[in-house]
Tab-separated table of C-alpha atoms in Angstrom:
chain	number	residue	atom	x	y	z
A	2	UNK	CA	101.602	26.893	166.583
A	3	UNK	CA	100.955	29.983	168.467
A	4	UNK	CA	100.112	29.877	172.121
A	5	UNK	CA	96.747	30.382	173.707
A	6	UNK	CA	95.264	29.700	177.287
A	7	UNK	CA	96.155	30.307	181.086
A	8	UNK	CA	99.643	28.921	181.647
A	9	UNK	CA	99.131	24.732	182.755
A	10	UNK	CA	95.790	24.660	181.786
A	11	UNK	CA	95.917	22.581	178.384
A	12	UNK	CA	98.426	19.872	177.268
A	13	UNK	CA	100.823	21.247	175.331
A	14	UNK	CA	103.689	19.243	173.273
A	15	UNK	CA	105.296	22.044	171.195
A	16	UNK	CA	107.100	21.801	167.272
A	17	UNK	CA	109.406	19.038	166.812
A	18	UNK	CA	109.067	16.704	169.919
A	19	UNK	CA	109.787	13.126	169.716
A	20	UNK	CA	108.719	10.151	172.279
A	21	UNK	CA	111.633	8.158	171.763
A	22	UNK	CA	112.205	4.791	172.983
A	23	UNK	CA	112.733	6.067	176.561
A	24	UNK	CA	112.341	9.708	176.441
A	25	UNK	CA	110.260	12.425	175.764
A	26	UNK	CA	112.440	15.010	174.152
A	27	UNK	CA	111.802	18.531	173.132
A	28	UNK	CA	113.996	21.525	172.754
A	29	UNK	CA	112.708	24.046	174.667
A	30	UNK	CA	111.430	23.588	178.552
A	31	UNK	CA	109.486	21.115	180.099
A	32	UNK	CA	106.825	21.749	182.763
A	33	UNK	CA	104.848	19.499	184.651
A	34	UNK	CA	101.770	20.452	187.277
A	35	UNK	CA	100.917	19.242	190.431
A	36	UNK	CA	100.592	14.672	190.928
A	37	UNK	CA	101.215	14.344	186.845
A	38	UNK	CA	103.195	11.631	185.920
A	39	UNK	CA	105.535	10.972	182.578
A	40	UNK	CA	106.264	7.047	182.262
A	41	UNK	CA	109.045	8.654	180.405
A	42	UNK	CA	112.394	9.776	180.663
A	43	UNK	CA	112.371	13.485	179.981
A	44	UNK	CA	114.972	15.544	178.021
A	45	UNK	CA	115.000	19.269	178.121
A	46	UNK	CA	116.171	22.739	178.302
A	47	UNK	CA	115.010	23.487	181.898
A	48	UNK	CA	113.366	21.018	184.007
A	49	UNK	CA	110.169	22.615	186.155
A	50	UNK	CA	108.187	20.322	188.550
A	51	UNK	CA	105.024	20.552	191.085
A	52	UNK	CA	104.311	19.053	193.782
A	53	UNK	CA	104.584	14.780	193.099
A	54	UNK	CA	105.549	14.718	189.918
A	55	UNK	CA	106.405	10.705	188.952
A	56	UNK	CA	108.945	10.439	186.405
A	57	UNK	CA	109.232	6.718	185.229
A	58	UNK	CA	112.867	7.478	183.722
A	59	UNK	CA	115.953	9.882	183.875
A	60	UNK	CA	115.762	13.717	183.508
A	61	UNK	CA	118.355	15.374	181.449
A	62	UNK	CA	118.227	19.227	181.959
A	63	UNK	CA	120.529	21.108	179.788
A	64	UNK	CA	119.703	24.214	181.937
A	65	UNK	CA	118.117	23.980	185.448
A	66	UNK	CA	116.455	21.170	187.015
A	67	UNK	CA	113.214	22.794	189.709
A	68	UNK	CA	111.421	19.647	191.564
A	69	UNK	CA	109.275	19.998	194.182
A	70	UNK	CA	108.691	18.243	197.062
A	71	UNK	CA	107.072	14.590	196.754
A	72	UNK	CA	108.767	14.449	193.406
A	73	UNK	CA	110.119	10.990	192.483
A	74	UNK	CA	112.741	10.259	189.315
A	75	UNK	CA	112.920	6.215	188.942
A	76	UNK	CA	117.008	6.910	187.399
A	77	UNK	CA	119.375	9.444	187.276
A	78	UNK	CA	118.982	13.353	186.926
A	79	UNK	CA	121.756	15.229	185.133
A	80	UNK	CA	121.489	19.005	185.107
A	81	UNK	CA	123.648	20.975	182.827
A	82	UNK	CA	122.148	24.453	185.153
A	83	UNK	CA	121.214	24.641	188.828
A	84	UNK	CA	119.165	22.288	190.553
A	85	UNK	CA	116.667	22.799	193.481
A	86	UNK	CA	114.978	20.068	195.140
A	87	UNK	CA	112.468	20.260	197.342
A	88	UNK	CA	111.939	17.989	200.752
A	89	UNK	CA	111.114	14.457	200.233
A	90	UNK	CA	112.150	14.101	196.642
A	91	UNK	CA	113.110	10.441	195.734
A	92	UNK	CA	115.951	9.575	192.378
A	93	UNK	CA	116.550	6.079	191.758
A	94	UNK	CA	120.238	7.229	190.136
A	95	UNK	CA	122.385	9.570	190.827
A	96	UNK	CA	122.164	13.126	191.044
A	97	UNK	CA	124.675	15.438	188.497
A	98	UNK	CA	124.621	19.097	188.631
A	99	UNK	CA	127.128	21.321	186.665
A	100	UNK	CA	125.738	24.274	189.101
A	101	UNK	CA	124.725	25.280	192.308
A	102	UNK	CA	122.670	22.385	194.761
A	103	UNK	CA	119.615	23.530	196.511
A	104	UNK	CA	118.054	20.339	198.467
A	105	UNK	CA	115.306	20.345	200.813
A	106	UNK	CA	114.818	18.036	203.991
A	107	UNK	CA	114.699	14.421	203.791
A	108	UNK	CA	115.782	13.930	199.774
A	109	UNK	CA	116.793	10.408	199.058
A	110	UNK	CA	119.216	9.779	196.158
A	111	UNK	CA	120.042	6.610	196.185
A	112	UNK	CA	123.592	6.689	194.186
A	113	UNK	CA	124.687	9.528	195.727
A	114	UNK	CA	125.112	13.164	194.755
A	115	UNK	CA	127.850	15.887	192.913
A	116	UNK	CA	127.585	18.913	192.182
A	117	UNK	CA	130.021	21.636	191.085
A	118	UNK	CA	128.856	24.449	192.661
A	119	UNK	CA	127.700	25.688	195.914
A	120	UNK	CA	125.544	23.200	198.120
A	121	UNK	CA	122.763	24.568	200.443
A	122	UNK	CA	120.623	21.985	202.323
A	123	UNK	CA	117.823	23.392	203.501
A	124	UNK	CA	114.584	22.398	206.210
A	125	UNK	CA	112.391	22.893	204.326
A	126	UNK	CA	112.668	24.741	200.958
A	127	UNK	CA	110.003	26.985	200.447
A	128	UNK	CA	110.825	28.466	197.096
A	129	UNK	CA	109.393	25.859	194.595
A	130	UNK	CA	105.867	25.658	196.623
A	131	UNK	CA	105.816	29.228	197.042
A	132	UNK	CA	106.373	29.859	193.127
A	133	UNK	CA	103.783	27.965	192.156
A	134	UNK	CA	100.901	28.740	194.727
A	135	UNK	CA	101.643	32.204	193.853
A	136	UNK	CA	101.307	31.301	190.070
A	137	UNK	CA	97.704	29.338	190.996
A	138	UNK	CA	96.634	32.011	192.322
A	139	UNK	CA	97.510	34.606	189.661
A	140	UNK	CA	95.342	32.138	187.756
A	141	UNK	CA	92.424	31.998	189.787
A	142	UNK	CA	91.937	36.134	189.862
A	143	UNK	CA	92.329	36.127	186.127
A	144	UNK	CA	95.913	37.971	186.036
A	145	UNK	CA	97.399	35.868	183.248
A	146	UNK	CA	99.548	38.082	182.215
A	147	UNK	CA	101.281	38.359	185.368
A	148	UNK	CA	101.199	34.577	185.606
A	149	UNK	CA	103.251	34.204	181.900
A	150	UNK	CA	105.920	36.855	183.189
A	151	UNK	CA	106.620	34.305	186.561
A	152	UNK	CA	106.823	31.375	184.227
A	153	UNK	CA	108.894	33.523	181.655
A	154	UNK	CA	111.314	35.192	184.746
A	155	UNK	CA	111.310	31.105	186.241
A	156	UNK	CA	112.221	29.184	182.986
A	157	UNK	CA	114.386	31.749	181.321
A	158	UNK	CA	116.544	33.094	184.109
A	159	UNK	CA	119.744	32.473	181.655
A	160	UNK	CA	118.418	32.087	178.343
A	161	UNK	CA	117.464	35.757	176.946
A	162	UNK	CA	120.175	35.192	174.383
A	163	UNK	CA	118.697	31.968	173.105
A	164	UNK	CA	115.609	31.561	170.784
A	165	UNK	CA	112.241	31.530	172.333
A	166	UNK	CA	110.493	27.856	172.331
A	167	UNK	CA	107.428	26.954	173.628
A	168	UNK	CA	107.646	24.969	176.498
A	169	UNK	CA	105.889	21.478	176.544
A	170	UNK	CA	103.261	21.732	179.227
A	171	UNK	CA	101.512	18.346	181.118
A	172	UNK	CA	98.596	19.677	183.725
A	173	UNK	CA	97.952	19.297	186.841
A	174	UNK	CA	97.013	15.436	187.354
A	175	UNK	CA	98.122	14.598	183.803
A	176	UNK	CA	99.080	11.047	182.696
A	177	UNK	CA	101.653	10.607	179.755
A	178	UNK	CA	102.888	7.402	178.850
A	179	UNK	CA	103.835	5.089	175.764
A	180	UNK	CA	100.063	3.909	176.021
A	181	UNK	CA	97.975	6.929	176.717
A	182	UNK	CA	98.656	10.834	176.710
A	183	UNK	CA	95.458	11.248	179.371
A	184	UNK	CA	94.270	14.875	180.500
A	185	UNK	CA	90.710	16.437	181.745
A	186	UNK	CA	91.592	19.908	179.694
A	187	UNK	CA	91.997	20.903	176.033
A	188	UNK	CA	95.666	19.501	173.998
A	189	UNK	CA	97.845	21.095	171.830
A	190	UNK	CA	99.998	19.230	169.721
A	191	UNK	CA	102.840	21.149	167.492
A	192	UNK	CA	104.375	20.535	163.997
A	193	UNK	CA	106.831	17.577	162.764
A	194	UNK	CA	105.887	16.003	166.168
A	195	UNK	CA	106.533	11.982	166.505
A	196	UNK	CA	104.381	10.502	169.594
A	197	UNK	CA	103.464	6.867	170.600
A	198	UNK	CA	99.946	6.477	172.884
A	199	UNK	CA	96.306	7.558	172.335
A	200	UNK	CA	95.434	11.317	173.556
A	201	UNK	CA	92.763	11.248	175.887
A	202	UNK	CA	91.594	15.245	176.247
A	203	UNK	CA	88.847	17.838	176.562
A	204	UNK	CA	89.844	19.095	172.989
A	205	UNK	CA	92.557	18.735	170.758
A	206	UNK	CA	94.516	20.218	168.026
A	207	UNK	CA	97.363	18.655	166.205
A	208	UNK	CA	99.911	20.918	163.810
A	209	UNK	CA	101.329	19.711	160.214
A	210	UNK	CA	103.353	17.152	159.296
A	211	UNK	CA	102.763	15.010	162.803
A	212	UNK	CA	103.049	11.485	163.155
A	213	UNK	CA	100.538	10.094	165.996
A	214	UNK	CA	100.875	6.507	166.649
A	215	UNK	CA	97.567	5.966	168.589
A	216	UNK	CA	94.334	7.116	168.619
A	217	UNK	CA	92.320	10.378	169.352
A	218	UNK	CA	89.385	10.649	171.602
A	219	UNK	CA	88.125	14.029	172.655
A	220	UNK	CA	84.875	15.431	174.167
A	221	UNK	CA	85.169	18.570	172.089
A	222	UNK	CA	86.600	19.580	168.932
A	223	UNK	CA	89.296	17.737	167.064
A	224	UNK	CA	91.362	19.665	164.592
A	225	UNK	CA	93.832	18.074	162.635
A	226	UNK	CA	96.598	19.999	160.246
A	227	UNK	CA	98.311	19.516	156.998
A	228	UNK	CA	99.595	16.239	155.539
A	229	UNK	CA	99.128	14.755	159.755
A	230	UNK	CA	99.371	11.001	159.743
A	231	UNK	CA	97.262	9.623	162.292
A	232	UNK	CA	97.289	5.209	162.936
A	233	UNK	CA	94.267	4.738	165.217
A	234	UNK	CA	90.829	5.697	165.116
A	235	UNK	CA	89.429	9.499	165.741
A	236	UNK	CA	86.378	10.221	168.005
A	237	UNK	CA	84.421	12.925	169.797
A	238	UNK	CA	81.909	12.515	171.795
A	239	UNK	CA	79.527	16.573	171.629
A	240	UNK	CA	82.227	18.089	168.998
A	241	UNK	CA	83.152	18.598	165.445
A	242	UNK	CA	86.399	17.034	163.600
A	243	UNK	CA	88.317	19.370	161.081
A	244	UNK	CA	91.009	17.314	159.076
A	245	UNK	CA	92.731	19.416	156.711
A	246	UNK	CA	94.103	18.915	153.213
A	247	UNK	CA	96.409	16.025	153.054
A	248	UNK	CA	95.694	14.232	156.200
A	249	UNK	CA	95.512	10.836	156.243
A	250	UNK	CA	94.000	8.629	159.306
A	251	UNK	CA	94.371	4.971	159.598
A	252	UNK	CA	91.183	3.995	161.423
A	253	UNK	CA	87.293	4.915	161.865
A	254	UNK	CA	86.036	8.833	162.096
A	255	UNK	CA	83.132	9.112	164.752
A	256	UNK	CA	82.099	12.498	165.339
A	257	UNK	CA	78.750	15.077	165.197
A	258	UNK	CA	80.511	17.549	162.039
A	259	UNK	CA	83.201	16.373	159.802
A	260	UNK	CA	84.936	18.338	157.475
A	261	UNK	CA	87.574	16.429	154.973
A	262	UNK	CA	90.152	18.673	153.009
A	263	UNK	CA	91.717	18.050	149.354
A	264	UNK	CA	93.499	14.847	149.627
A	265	UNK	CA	92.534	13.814	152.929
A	266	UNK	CA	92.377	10.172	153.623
A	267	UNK	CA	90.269	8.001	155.825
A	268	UNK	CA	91.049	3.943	155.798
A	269	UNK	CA	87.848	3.249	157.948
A	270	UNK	CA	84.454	4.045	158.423
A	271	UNK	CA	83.406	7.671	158.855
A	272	UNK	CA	79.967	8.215	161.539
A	273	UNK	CA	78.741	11.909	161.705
A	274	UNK	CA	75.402	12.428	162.973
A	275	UNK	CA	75.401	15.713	161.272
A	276	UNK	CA	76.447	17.045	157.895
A	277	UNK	CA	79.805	16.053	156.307
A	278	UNK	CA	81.515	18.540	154.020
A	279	UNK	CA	84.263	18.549	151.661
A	280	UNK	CA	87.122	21.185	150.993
A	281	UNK	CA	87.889	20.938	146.868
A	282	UNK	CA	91.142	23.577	147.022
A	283	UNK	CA	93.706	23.415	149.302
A	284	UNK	CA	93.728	26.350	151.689
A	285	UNK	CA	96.697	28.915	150.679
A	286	UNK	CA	99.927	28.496	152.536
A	287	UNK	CA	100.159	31.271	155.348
A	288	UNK	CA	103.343	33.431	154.805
């Protein structure tokens, strides 16, 4: 699914992620805007954090680890890169780095600390705040170019030889948990994705071949790709819904437009207070 939007500005859970038992896992980065909170464990390339973050499990970075201050991990954090931590950060484990330590004031890990590289404690530690009240305000004068090269340069400092992934994206004030995905901006949801919890957004597009265990409720559009299994019911309160050929949801359609594609299949009663329409050829495979 390609990109689109300011940086942080939509919910974004790119191809292939999986809410496992425990953990949210994806293979490319994972960053999280200011007082959001995961109820999950989160598992990761590199780890990127605003202010307050809550994370209700462990955090395993395979490259760096960047939270900032107010943060709070209920386990352990394991960081295959760097990690920098700013002051007043709380883990309910223990801290693992294979890198370099950068720790602000008054960080409480409660089983202790290792890490094999250099350790700089710091009062405080400016550099995570600074990095992303310069990237707010890149957004707020419109420069979003400028504000994709700082996430590009802060993400993937030591991955230019690896292939580029999207990075899975929870705004500012976001709520993610095995019961609701809940955000006040638009949500993008990738291909061969596996997620537990209704979604809860402004808008929200889901890619092929998904697997949503929960229900969709958006004000705005809801657009739904290939041979997408949805098991709840799909709403919107002003918008249209789009399900494409293939798609099958296991619940009630309530929306102002609907438009059903070849094969698409609805278990429960479809509401549109405008017209419904019906695809009879599937649309041609993109090459």
């Amino acid at each position: 699914m390609p990109g689109h939007g300011a940086p942080l500005d939509e919910l974004v859970v790119p191809d292939g992620t999986e809410a496992q038992e425990r953990d949210l896992v994806t293979d490319g980065d994972v960053l999280l805007g200011t007082r959001s909170s995961v109820e999950f464990g989160v598992r990761g390339r590199n780890v990127v954090a605003s202010e307050g973050v809550r994370f209700g499990g462990a955090i395993e970075a395979d490259g760096d680890c960047r939270l900032d201050m107010w943060s709070d991990v209920a386990e352990s954090v394991l960081v295959g890169g760097d990690a920098y931590l700013g002051e007043r950060v709380h883990i309910g484990g223990e801290l693992m780095v294979a890198g370099d330590l950068d720790i602000g004031d008054d960080v409480d890990i409660e089983e202790g600390f290792e890490a094999n590289g250099w350790i700089v404690i710091r009062n405080p530690m400016p550099t995570i705040v600074f990095l992303f009240v310069y990237l707010k305000h890149l957004l707020v004068v419109g420069d979003e170019d400028a504000a994709q090269r700082l996430i590009d340069e802060l993400i993937d400092e030591d991955t230019a030889d690896e292939p580029e992934a999207e990075p899975l994206v929870v705004p500012a004030n976001g709520t993610v948990s095995d019961d609701a995905w809940r955000v006040s901006t638009p949500a993008r949801i990738g291909d061969d994705c596996r997620l537990h919890g209704n979604i809860r957004a402004e808008s929200i597009d889901v890619g092929s071949d998904t697997e949503l265990y929960g229900s969709l409720r958006a004000r705005g559009d809801i657009h739904i790709d290939r041979n997408t299994i949805v098991h709840g019911d799909v709403t919107t309160r002003d918008g249209s819904i789009t399900l494409a050929e293939g798609v099958r949801v296991l619940g009630d359609i309530s929306c102002g437009e609907l438009e059903l594609g070849s094969d698409t299949v609805v278990d429960g009663v479809m509401r549109a207070a405008g017209q419904i329409t019906m695809q009879n050829d599937p649309r041609p495979e993109a090459d």
